[in-house]
Amino acid sequence: MSYNYLFKIVVVGDHSCGKSCILLRFAENSFRHDHISTLGVDFKLKTIKLGRDKIRLELWDTAGMERYRTIYNSYYHSAHGVMCVYDLTDERSFENLQNYWLREIRNHAPSNAVLMLVGNKADLEDQRKVDFDRAEQLASRLGVSLYEVSHLLL
């Protein structure tokens, strides 16, 4: 399929915050209960239509486990955007977003890459640990977009 624009989006965040499930839902509109953790990096393609233009998205799904983190530097190269995912039911994933992932993005992604924060597992409201107002304050301070999603309902 031909396209007018190509954008590379790197998806980062802690292990088990739902990065792969979000991408699977977005790219293929499916969900797997038996999902296996990403080892290294996975890749999805999605072509969307915006007005008369066809836009191809290269979605780079990174493993959140610490042992893979050192290989990411090369994946940030030439990224047009970075999606920083955290788990709304896991306080530590939000803290790591602030203390680790944002620093990595600043150090390795192009300065003009668009950043967005995505809180996942919004369907688990009764287990929420990360308050929306707190995440919104961080997004506002960074000047970036914030979304809360559920990979089950995306």
mmCIF file of C-alpha atoms in Angstrom:
data_model
loop_
_atom_site.group_PDB
_atom_site.id
_atom_site.type_symbol
_atom_site.label_atom_id
_atom_site.label_comp_id
_atom_site.label_asym_id
_atom_site.label_seq_id
_atom_site.Cartn_x
_atom_site.Cartn_y
_atom_site.Cartn_z
ATOM 1 C CA MET A 1 0.000 0.000 0.000
ATOM 2 C CA SER A 2 1.387 3.405 -0.908
ATOM 3 C CA TYR A 3 1.537 6.276 1.560
ATOM 4 C CA ASN A 4 2.333 9.989 1.604
ATOM 5 C CA TYR A 5 4.078 10.155 4.966
ATOM 6 C CA LEU A 6 6.046 7.759 7.134
ATOM 7 C CA PHE A 7 6.437 8.253 10.886
ATOM 8 C CA LYS A 8 8.522 6.173 13.272
ATOM 9 C CA ILE A 9 7.025 5.905 16.762
ATOM 10 C CA VAL A 10 8.979 4.233 19.575
ATOM 11 C CA VAL A 11 6.932 2.869 22.470
ATOM 12 C CA VAL A 12 8.679 2.657 25.852
ATOM 13 C CA GLY A 13 7.723 1.915 29.442
ATOM 14 C CA ASP A 14 8.169 -0.602 32.211
ATOM 15 C CA HIS A 15 7.706 -4.339 31.800
ATOM 16 C CA SER A 16 4.029 -5.428 31.900
ATOM 17 C CA CYS A 17 2.522 -1.952 31.569
ATOM 18 C CA GLY A 18 0.717 -3.048 28.388
ATOM 19 C CA LYS A 19 2.787 -1.554 25.545
ATOM 20 C CA SER A 20 2.422 -4.589 23.278
ATOM 21 C CA CYS A 21 -1.288 -4.947 24.007
ATOM 22 C CA ILE A 22 -1.929 -1.290 23.159
ATOM 23 C CA LEU A 23 -0.094 -1.690 19.852
ATOM 24 C CA LEU A 24 -1.825 -4.960 19.016
ATOM 25 C CA ARG A 25 -5.198 -3.351 19.662
ATOM 26 C CA PHE A 26 -4.303 -0.243 17.636
ATOM 27 C CA ALA A 27 -2.549 -1.935 14.699
ATOM 28 C CA GLU A 28 -4.648 -5.090 14.351
ATOM 29 C CA ASN A 29 -7.727 -4.423 16.504
ATOM 30 C CA SER A 30 -7.137 -7.604 18.465
ATOM 31 C CA PHE A 31 -6.275 -8.702 21.970
ATOM 32 C CA ARG A 32 -4.643 -11.868 23.265
ATOM 33 C CA HIS A 33 -5.047 -13.041 26.851
ATOM 34 C CA ASP A 34 -2.042 -15.333 26.404
ATOM 35 C CA HIS A 35 0.331 -12.545 25.344
ATOM 36 C CA ILE A 36 4.035 -13.325 25.707
ATOM 37 C CA SER A 37 6.399 -10.584 26.909
ATOM 38 C CA THR A 38 8.358 -8.788 24.214
ATOM 39 C CA LEU A 39 11.980 -9.881 24.004
ATOM 40 C CA GLY A 40 14.140 -7.088 22.610
ATOM 41 C CA VAL A 41 12.021 -5.171 20.116
ATOM 42 C CA ASP A 42 8.891 -5.939 18.097
ATOM 43 C CA PHE A 43 7.494 -3.997 15.185
ATOM 44 C CA LYS A 44 3.999 -3.194 13.920
ATOM 45 C CA LEU A 45 2.817 -1.235 10.880
ATOM 46 C CA LYS A 46 -0.389 0.744 10.641
ATOM 47 C CA THR A 47 -1.555 2.884 7.737
ATOM 48 C CA ILE A 48 -4.160 5.503 8.521
ATOM 49 C CA LYS A 49 -5.965 7.969 6.316
ATOM 50 C CA LEU A 50 -6.031 11.617 7.312
ATOM 51 C CA GLY A 51 -7.914 13.738 4.825
ATOM 52 C CA ARG A 52 -6.486 12.799 1.433
ATOM 53 C CA ASP A 53 -3.195 11.592 2.854
ATOM 54 C CA LYS A 54 -2.194 8.057 3.755
ATOM 55 C CA ILE A 55 0.140 7.976 6.727
ATOM 56 C CA ARG A 56 2.230 4.941 7.528
ATOM 57 C CA LEU A 57 3.165 4.438 11.161
ATOM 58 C CA GLU A 58 6.119 2.268 12.103
ATOM 59 C CA LEU A 59 5.427 1.300 15.705
ATOM 60 C CA TRP A 60 8.507 0.043 17.541
ATOM 61 C CA ASP A 61 7.504 -1.946 20.615
ATOM 62 C CA THR A 62 10.354 -2.187 23.119
ATOM 63 C CA ALA A 63 10.744 -4.685 25.957
ATOM 64 C CA GLY A 64 10.433 -3.041 29.354
ATOM 65 C CA MET A 65 12.724 -5.443 31.186
ATOM 66 C CA GLU A 66 15.916 -3.863 32.494
ATOM 67 C CA ARG A 67 18.219 -6.293 30.724
ATOM 68 C CA TYR A 68 17.047 -4.978 27.326
ATOM 69 C CA ARG A 69 17.187 -1.274 28.105
ATOM 70 C CA THR A 70 20.724 -0.709 26.827
ATOM 71 C CA ILE A 71 19.776 -1.713 23.273
ATOM 72 C CA TYR A 72 17.158 1.028 22.928
ATOM 73 C CA ASN A 73 19.513 3.879 22.134
ATOM 74 C CA SER A 74 19.654 2.879 18.469
ATOM 75 C CA TYR A 75 15.849 2.632 18.234
ATOM 76 C CA TYR A 76 15.369 6.230 19.345
ATOM 77 C CA HIS A 77 17.459 7.368 16.363
ATOM 78 C CA SER A 78 15.272 9.006 13.712
ATOM 79 C CA ALA A 79 12.102 8.588 15.807
ATOM 80 C CA HIS A 80 9.397 11.103 15.005
ATOM 81 C CA GLY A 81 7.569 10.324 18.221
ATOM 82 C CA VAL A 82 7.893 8.486 21.510
ATOM 83 C CA MET A 83 4.937 7.016 23.361
ATOM 84 C CA CYS A 84 5.748 6.658 27.057
ATOM 85 C CA VAL A 85 3.393 4.077 28.583
ATOM 86 C CA TYR A 86 2.782 3.531 32.290
ATOM 87 C CA ASP A 87 0.363 1.301 34.177
ATOM 88 C CA LEU A 88 -2.344 3.222 36.040
ATOM 89 C CA THR A 89 -2.455 0.417 38.613
ATOM 90 C CA ASP A 90 1.304 0.468 39.280
ATOM 91 C CA GLU A 91 2.796 3.496 41.029
ATOM 92 C CA ARG A 92 6.324 2.328 40.281
ATOM 93 C CA SER A 93 5.752 2.383 36.511
ATOM 94 C CA PHE A 94 4.795 6.065 36.767
ATOM 95 C CA GLU A 95 7.817 6.836 38.952
ATOM 96 C CA ASN A 96 10.106 5.056 36.473
ATOM 97 C CA LEU A 97 8.570 7.068 33.663
ATOM 98 C CA GLN A 98 9.681 10.232 35.453
ATOM 99 C CA ASN A 99 13.012 8.974 36.812
ATOM 100 C CA TYR A 100 14.233 6.791 33.951
ATOM 101 C CA TRP A 101 12.277 6.841 30.688
ATOM 102 C CA LEU A 102 12.026 10.616 30.268
ATOM 103 C CA ARG A 103 15.768 10.965 30.863
ATOM 104 C CA GLU A 104 16.490 8.268 28.262
ATOM 105 C CA ILE A 105 14.258 10.016 25.751
ATOM 106 C CA ARG A 106 15.972 13.358 26.383
ATOM 107 C CA ASN A 107 19.395 11.748 25.990
ATOM 108 C CA HIS A 108 18.730 9.634 22.897
ATOM 109 C CA ALA A 109 15.653 10.712 20.925
ATOM 110 C CA PRO A 110 15.814 13.559 18.403
ATOM 111 C CA SER A 111 15.020 16.892 20.045
ATOM 112 C CA ASN A 112 12.058 17.408 17.696
ATOM 113 C CA ALA A 113 10.456 14.014 18.458
ATOM 114 C CA VAL A 114 6.900 14.368 19.730
ATOM 115 C CA LEU A 115 6.353 12.846 23.161
ATOM 116 C CA MET A 116 3.073 11.592 24.573
ATOM 117 C CA LEU A 117 2.250 10.000 27.911
ATOM 118 C CA VAL A 118 -0.174 7.076 27.915
ATOM 119 C CA GLY A 119 -1.647 5.643 31.101
ATOM 120 C CA ASN A 120 -2.860 2.109 30.403
ATOM 121 C CA LYS A 121 -5.392 -0.161 32.129
ATOM 122 C CA ALA A 122 -8.022 2.545 32.590
ATOM 123 C CA ASP A 123 -10.615 -0.236 32.817
ATOM 124 C CA LEU A 124 -9.190 -1.138 36.248
ATOM 125 C CA GLU A 125 -10.389 2.047 37.945
ATOM 126 C CA ASP A 126 -10.889 0.308 41.300
ATOM 127 C CA GLN A 127 -7.161 -0.611 41.290
ATOM 128 C CA ARG A 128 -5.889 2.802 40.186
ATOM 129 C CA LYS A 129 -2.698 3.984 41.889
ATOM 130 C CA VAL A 130 -1.767 6.898 39.607
ATOM 131 C CA ASP A 131 -4.156 9.820 39.964
ATOM 132 C CA PHE A 132 -5.157 11.551 36.704
ATOM 133 C CA ASP A 133 -4.422 15.010 38.124
ATOM 134 C CA ARG A 134 -0.877 13.995 38.986
ATOM 135 C CA ALA A 135 -0.226 12.631 35.493
ATOM 136 C CA GLU A 136 -1.844 15.715 33.978
ATOM 137 C CA GLN A 137 0.501 17.964 35.980
ATOM 138 C CA LEU A 138 3.500 16.064 34.623
ATOM 139 C CA ALA A 139 2.201 16.272 31.055
ATOM 140 C CA SER A 140 1.529 19.989 31.468
ATOM 141 C CA ARG A 141 4.999 20.598 32.884
ATOM 142 C CA LEU A 142 6.523 18.741 29.910
ATOM 143 C CA GLY A 143 4.180 20.359 27.385
ATOM 144 C CA VAL A 144 3.000 16.993 26.045
ATOM 145 C CA SER A 145 -0.278 15.156 25.506
ATOM 146 C CA LEU A 146 -1.671 12.720 28.052
ATOM 147 C CA TYR A 147 -4.046 9.872 27.290
ATOM 148 C CA GLU A 148 -5.573 7.214 29.495
ATOM 149 C CA VAL A 149 -6.560 4.056 27.646
ATOM 150 C CA SER A 150 -7.511 0.453 28.125
ATOM 151 C CA HIS A 151 -5.955 -2.016 25.722
ATOM 152 C CA LEU A 152 -9.163 -4.015 26.166
ATOM 153 C CA LEU A 153 -11.361 -1.159 24.935
ATOM 154 C CA LEU A 154 -9.092 0.905 22.643
#
